[in-house]
Coordinates of C-alpha atoms and ligand atoms in Angstrom, one line a residue:
M2 CA 169.4 -73.1 3.6
P3 CA 167.6 -75.3 1.0
E4 CA 168.2 -79.0 1.3
L5 CA 167.0 -82.0 -0.7
P6 CA 163.3 -81.8 0.4
E7 CA 163.2 -78.1 -0.3
V8 CA 164.5 -78.7 -3.8
E9 CA 162.1 -81.6 -4.3
T10 CA 159.2 -79.3 -3.2
T11 CA 160.4 -76.5 -5.4
V12 CA 160.5 -78.8 -8.4
A13 CA 157.0 -80.0 -7.6
G14 CA 155.8 -76.4 -7.5
L15 CA 157.6 -75.5 -10.7
R16 CA 156.2 -78.5 -12.4
Q17 CA 152.6 -77.2 -11.9
V18 CA 153.3 -74.1 -14.0
L19 CA 156.2 -75.1 -16.3
D20 CA 155.6 -78.7 -17.4
G21 CA 154.5 -78.6 -21.1
A22 CA 154.7 -74.8 -21.2
R23 CA 156.5 -72.8 -23.9
L24 CA 159.1 -70.4 -22.6
T25 CA 158.2 -67.0 -24.1
L26 CA 160.9 -65.0 -22.3
V27 CA 164.1 -65.8 -20.5
E28 CA 166.0 -62.9 -19.2
T29 CA 169.1 -62.6 -16.9
R30 CA 169.3 -59.4 -14.9
R31 CA 173.0 -59.7 -14.0
A32 CA 175.9 -61.6 -15.4
D33 CA 176.4 -64.1 -12.6
L34 CA 175.4 -65.7 -9.3
R35 CA 178.1 -67.9 -7.8
F36 CA 179.1 -68.7 -11.4
P37 CA 178.3 -66.7 -14.6
F38 CA 174.9 -67.4 -16.2
P39 CA 175.5 -69.3 -19.5
V40 CA 176.0 -66.7 -22.2
D41 CA 173.6 -68.5 -24.5
L42 CA 170.9 -69.2 -21.9
R43 CA 168.4 -66.8 -23.4
Q44 CA 169.0 -68.0 -26.9
R45 CA 168.8 -71.7 -26.1
L46 CA 165.7 -71.5 -23.9
T47 CA 163.5 -68.8 -25.5
G48 CA 160.8 -70.5 -27.5
A49 CA 161.6 -74.0 -26.2
T50 CA 158.9 -76.1 -24.5
V51 CA 159.5 -77.7 -21.1
T52 CA 159.2 -81.4 -21.4
G53 CA 160.0 -82.5 -17.9
L54 CA 161.3 -81.4 -14.4
G55 CA 163.3 -83.4 -12.0
R56 CA 165.9 -83.3 -9.2
R57 CA 169.4 -84.8 -8.7
A58 CA 170.9 -84.4 -5.2
K59 CA 170.2 -80.7 -4.4
Y60 CA 170.0 -79.7 -8.1
G61 CA 166.7 -78.9 -9.9
L62 CA 166.4 -79.9 -13.5
I63 CA 164.2 -78.3 -16.2
E64 CA 164.3 -80.2 -19.5
T65 CA 163.3 -78.8 -22.9
D66 CA 162.3 -80.1 -26.3
R67 CA 165.6 -78.8 -27.7
G68 CA 167.6 -81.4 -25.9
D69 CA 168.9 -79.0 -23.2
T70 CA 168.5 -79.2 -19.5
M71 CA 168.7 -76.2 -17.3
I72 CA 170.2 -77.0 -14.0
F73 CA 169.6 -74.8 -11.0
H74 CA 171.1 -74.8 -7.5
L75 CA 169.6 -72.7 -4.8
G76 CA 172.8 -72.1 -2.9
M77 CA 172.2 -70.6 0.6
S78 CA 169.1 -68.4 -0.1
G79 CA 167.8 -69.1 -3.5
R80 CA 164.1 -69.6 -4.2
W81 CA 161.7 -69.4 -7.2
R82 CA 158.9 -66.9 -7.0
I83 CA 155.8 -67.6 -9.1
D84 CA 153.9 -64.7 -10.5
P85 CA 155.6 -62.1 -8.2
G86 CA 153.7 -58.9 -7.9
E87 CA 156.8 -57.0 -9.0
I88 CA 160.4 -57.8 -9.9
G89 CA 162.9 -56.9 -7.1
K90 CA 166.6 -56.4 -7.1
H91 CA 167.3 -60.0 -5.9
D92 CA 165.3 -61.5 -8.8
H93 CA 168.2 -62.4 -11.1
L94 CA 166.5 -64.6 -13.7
I95 CA 163.1 -64.1 -15.2
V96 CA 161.3 -66.8 -17.1
E97 CA 157.9 -66.3 -18.7
T98 CA 155.3 -68.7 -20.2
P99 CA 152.1 -67.6 -21.9
T100 CA 150.4 -67.8 -18.4
H101 CA 153.0 -67.3 -15.8
R102 CA 156.1 -65.3 -14.8
L103 CA 158.7 -66.8 -12.6
A104 CA 161.7 -65.2 -10.9
L105 CA 164.8 -66.9 -9.5
H106 CA 165.4 -64.9 -6.3
D107 CA 168.7 -65.2 -4.5
P108 CA 169.8 -62.4 -2.2
R109 CA 173.2 -64.0 -1.2
R110 CA 173.9 -65.3 -4.8
F111 CA 175.4 -68.6 -3.8
G112 CA 173.1 -70.4 -6.2
F113 CA 173.8 -70.9 -9.9
V114 CA 172.3 -71.9 -13.2
H115 CA 173.9 -74.1 -15.8
L116 CA 172.7 -75.4 -19.2
V117 CA 173.8 -78.8 -20.4
E118 CA 172.7 -81.2 -23.2
S119 CA 170.3 -83.6 -21.6
A120 CA 172.1 -86.5 -23.2
A121 CA 175.3 -85.5 -21.4
L122 CA 173.6 -85.0 -18.0
A123 CA 175.3 -87.9 -16.3
S124 CA 178.8 -86.6 -17.0
Y125 CA 177.9 -83.0 -15.9
R126 CA 180.8 -82.0 -13.6
H127 CA 178.7 -81.7 -10.5
F128 CA 177.0 -85.0 -11.0
A129 CA 180.0 -87.2 -11.9
G130 CA 181.0 -89.2 -8.8
L131 CA 177.8 -88.5 -6.8
G132 CA 176.6 -91.3 -4.6
P133 CA 173.0 -92.8 -4.9
E134 CA 169.9 -90.8 -4.1
P135 CA 169.0 -91.4 -0.5
L136 CA 165.3 -92.1 -1.4
S137 CA 166.2 -94.5 -4.2
D138 CA 166.2 -98.3 -4.0
D139 CA 170.0 -98.1 -4.5
F140 CA 170.5 -96.6 -1.0
T141 CA 170.3 -99.7 1.2
P142 CA 172.0 -100.9 4.4
A143 CA 174.1 -103.2 2.4
Y144 CA 175.3 -100.4 0.1
L145 CA 176.0 -98.2 3.1
A146 CA 177.9 -100.9 4.9
Q147 CA 180.1 -101.4 1.9
A148 CA 180.6 -97.7 1.4
L149 CA 181.6 -97.2 5.0
D150 CA 183.8 -100.3 5.3
N151 CA 187.1 -99.5 7.1
R152 CA 186.3 -95.8 7.1
I153 CA 187.6 -94.2 10.3
A154 CA 186.0 -90.8 9.8
P155 CA 183.0 -89.9 12.0
I156 CA 179.6 -91.1 10.6
K157 CA 178.3 -87.6 10.3
A158 CA 181.1 -86.5 8.0
M159 CA 180.6 -89.6 5.9
L160 CA 176.9 -88.9 5.5
L161 CA 177.7 -85.4 4.4
D162 CA 180.1 -86.7 1.8
Q163 CA 178.2 -86.5 -1.5
R164 CA 180.2 -89.4 -3.0
I165 CA 178.7 -91.7 -0.3
V166 CA 175.1 -90.5 -0.6
A167 CA 173.9 -87.5 -2.7
G168 CA 172.1 -84.5 -1.4
L169 CA 172.1 -85.0 2.4
G170 CA 172.8 -81.8 4.4
N171 CA 173.5 -80.9 8.0
I172 CA 169.9 -80.7 9.2
Y173 CA 168.7 -84.1 7.9
V174 CA 171.9 -85.8 9.0
C175 CA 171.5 -84.5 12.6
E176 CA 167.9 -85.6 12.6
A177 CA 168.5 -89.1 11.2
L178 CA 171.4 -89.8 13.5
N179 CA 169.2 -88.9 16.5
I180 CA 166.3 -91.1 15.3
A181 CA 168.8 -94.0 14.7
G182 CA 170.4 -93.5 18.1
I183 CA 173.9 -93.1 16.6
A184 CA 176.5 -90.5 18.0
P185 CA 177.6 -88.2 15.2
T186 CA 181.2 -88.8 16.2
R187 CA 181.0 -92.6 15.9
E188 CA 183.6 -94.1 13.7
A189 CA 181.8 -94.9 10.5
G190 CA 183.4 -98.3 9.7
R191 CA 182.5 -99.7 13.2
I192 CA 178.7 -99.3 13.1
G193 CA 177.0 -102.7 13.1
K194 CA 174.6 -103.9 10.5
A195 CA 171.5 -103.6 12.7
R196 CA 172.3 -99.9 13.4
L197 CA 172.9 -99.2 9.7
V198 CA 169.5 -100.6 8.9
R199 CA 168.0 -98.2 11.4
L200 CA 170.1 -95.3 10.0
V201 CA 169.0 -95.9 6.4
E202 CA 165.3 -96.1 7.5
A203 CA 165.8 -92.9 9.5
I204 CA 167.3 -91.0 6.6
K205 CA 164.5 -92.0 4.3
A206 CA 161.9 -91.2 6.9
V207 CA 163.1 -87.7 7.7
L208 CA 163.4 -86.8 4.0
R209 CA 159.9 -88.2 3.2
A210 CA 158.3 -86.4 6.1
A211 CA 159.9 -83.1 5.0
I212 CA 158.8 -83.5 1.4
L213 CA 155.3 -84.3 2.6
A214 CA 155.3 -81.2 4.7
G215 CA 156.5 -79.2 1.7
G216 CA 153.9 -80.7 -0.5
S217 CA 151.2 -79.6 1.8
T218 CA 152.2 -76.0 1.2
L219 CA 151.8 -76.4 -2.6
R220 CA 148.2 -75.0 -2.5
D221 CA 149.8 -71.6 -1.5
Y222 CA 151.9 -71.4 -4.6
A223 CA 149.3 -69.6 -6.7
R224 CA 149.2 -66.6 -4.4
P225 CA 150.9 -63.4 -5.5
D226 CA 154.5 -63.4 -4.5
G227 CA 154.3 -67.1 -3.7
E228 CA 157.7 -68.5 -2.8
L229 CA 158.6 -72.1 -3.4
G230 CA 160.4 -74.5 -1.2
Y231 CA 160.5 -73.2 2.3
F232 CA 158.2 -74.4 5.1
A233 CA 158.1 -74.6 8.8
K234 CA 159.4 -77.8 10.3
D235 CA 159.4 -79.4 13.7
W236 CA 162.9 -80.8 14.4
R237 CA 163.8 -83.3 17.2
V238 CA 167.3 -81.9 17.8
Y239 CA 168.3 -79.5 15.0
G240 CA 168.5 -75.9 16.4
R241 CA 167.3 -77.1 19.8
E242 CA 170.4 -76.8 22.0
G243 CA 169.4 -77.1 25.7
E244 CA 165.9 -78.4 24.9
I245 CA 164.6 -81.8 25.7
C246 CA 165.2 -84.7 23.2
P247 CA 162.3 -87.1 22.7
C248 CA 164.2 -89.6 24.9
G249 CA 164.1 -87.1 27.8
G250 CA 167.8 -86.2 27.5
V251 CA 169.1 -82.7 26.8
V252 CA 170.0 -81.7 23.2
Q253 CA 173.6 -80.5 22.9
R254 CA 175.5 -78.6 20.2
R255 CA 179.0 -79.1 19.2
I256 CA 180.9 -77.3 16.4
D257 CA 183.1 -79.1 13.9
S258 CA 184.9 -77.1 11.2
G259 CA 182.4 -74.2 11.7
R260 CA 179.4 -76.4 11.4
S261 CA 176.9 -77.1 14.2
T262 CA 176.0 -80.6 15.2
F263 CA 172.9 -81.1 17.4
H264 CA 172.8 -84.4 19.2
C265 CA 171.8 -86.1 22.5
R266 CA 174.3 -87.9 24.6
S267 CA 171.6 -89.9 26.3
C268 CA 170.2 -91.8 23.3
Q269 CA 173.0 -91.4 20.7
T270 CA 176.0 -93.7 21.3
Ligands
ZN19 ZN1 167.9 -88.4 23.2

């Protein structure tokens, strides 16, 4: 499942082929993914020139010279394919420039595409109320201390709450809590300042390392059927139940509301 670093890497790959390019063809091959494609997507994007690409939380942003921003979310299984050899049945949106063809590929169709006026981006319904970006200067131990003040929910649930911090998913929260030595069940409002400093550092570090790993795969993007945004990772605890934590303890898995938490009782308290 794509998380923030995968989206960041996807945007970096798309930037190489889309930034400054004119969109010569925009074609939807079905009416909807998780939500319907905007009915005027083709009309508003065909002939437009891409003026910039970006990311907010787990959303990719493609901005055009017509004052529109196309927002894409990769859902569970979405990915962009650059210059695919052929278009398959899971390629639901085709975008062409004079030099490239791109396909948004999403077998499970939990992703979606929206189109909003760039000037109104901040009030887009999925962005309103989002917390700060974890890699931004706004995400500090002081901010987190204030956001968690008096909260009795477990720290893991708080970090997954997009109003507290935007774009963190299960994998990176498990990893960051392990690095910071904090139990996922720890009451959020009772974590001391020094531990919050370690936690904020750990969150930024795991995300940066994953983005760096994704960036190193960019050179493969030009190959036929190149797929953006997925890369092998080496986790400390995620998906490693029964294996040895870097501290020498054993990684355990617990399930809360259907979601797996991987953690180590020896070093996370
Ligand atoms: Zn451990």
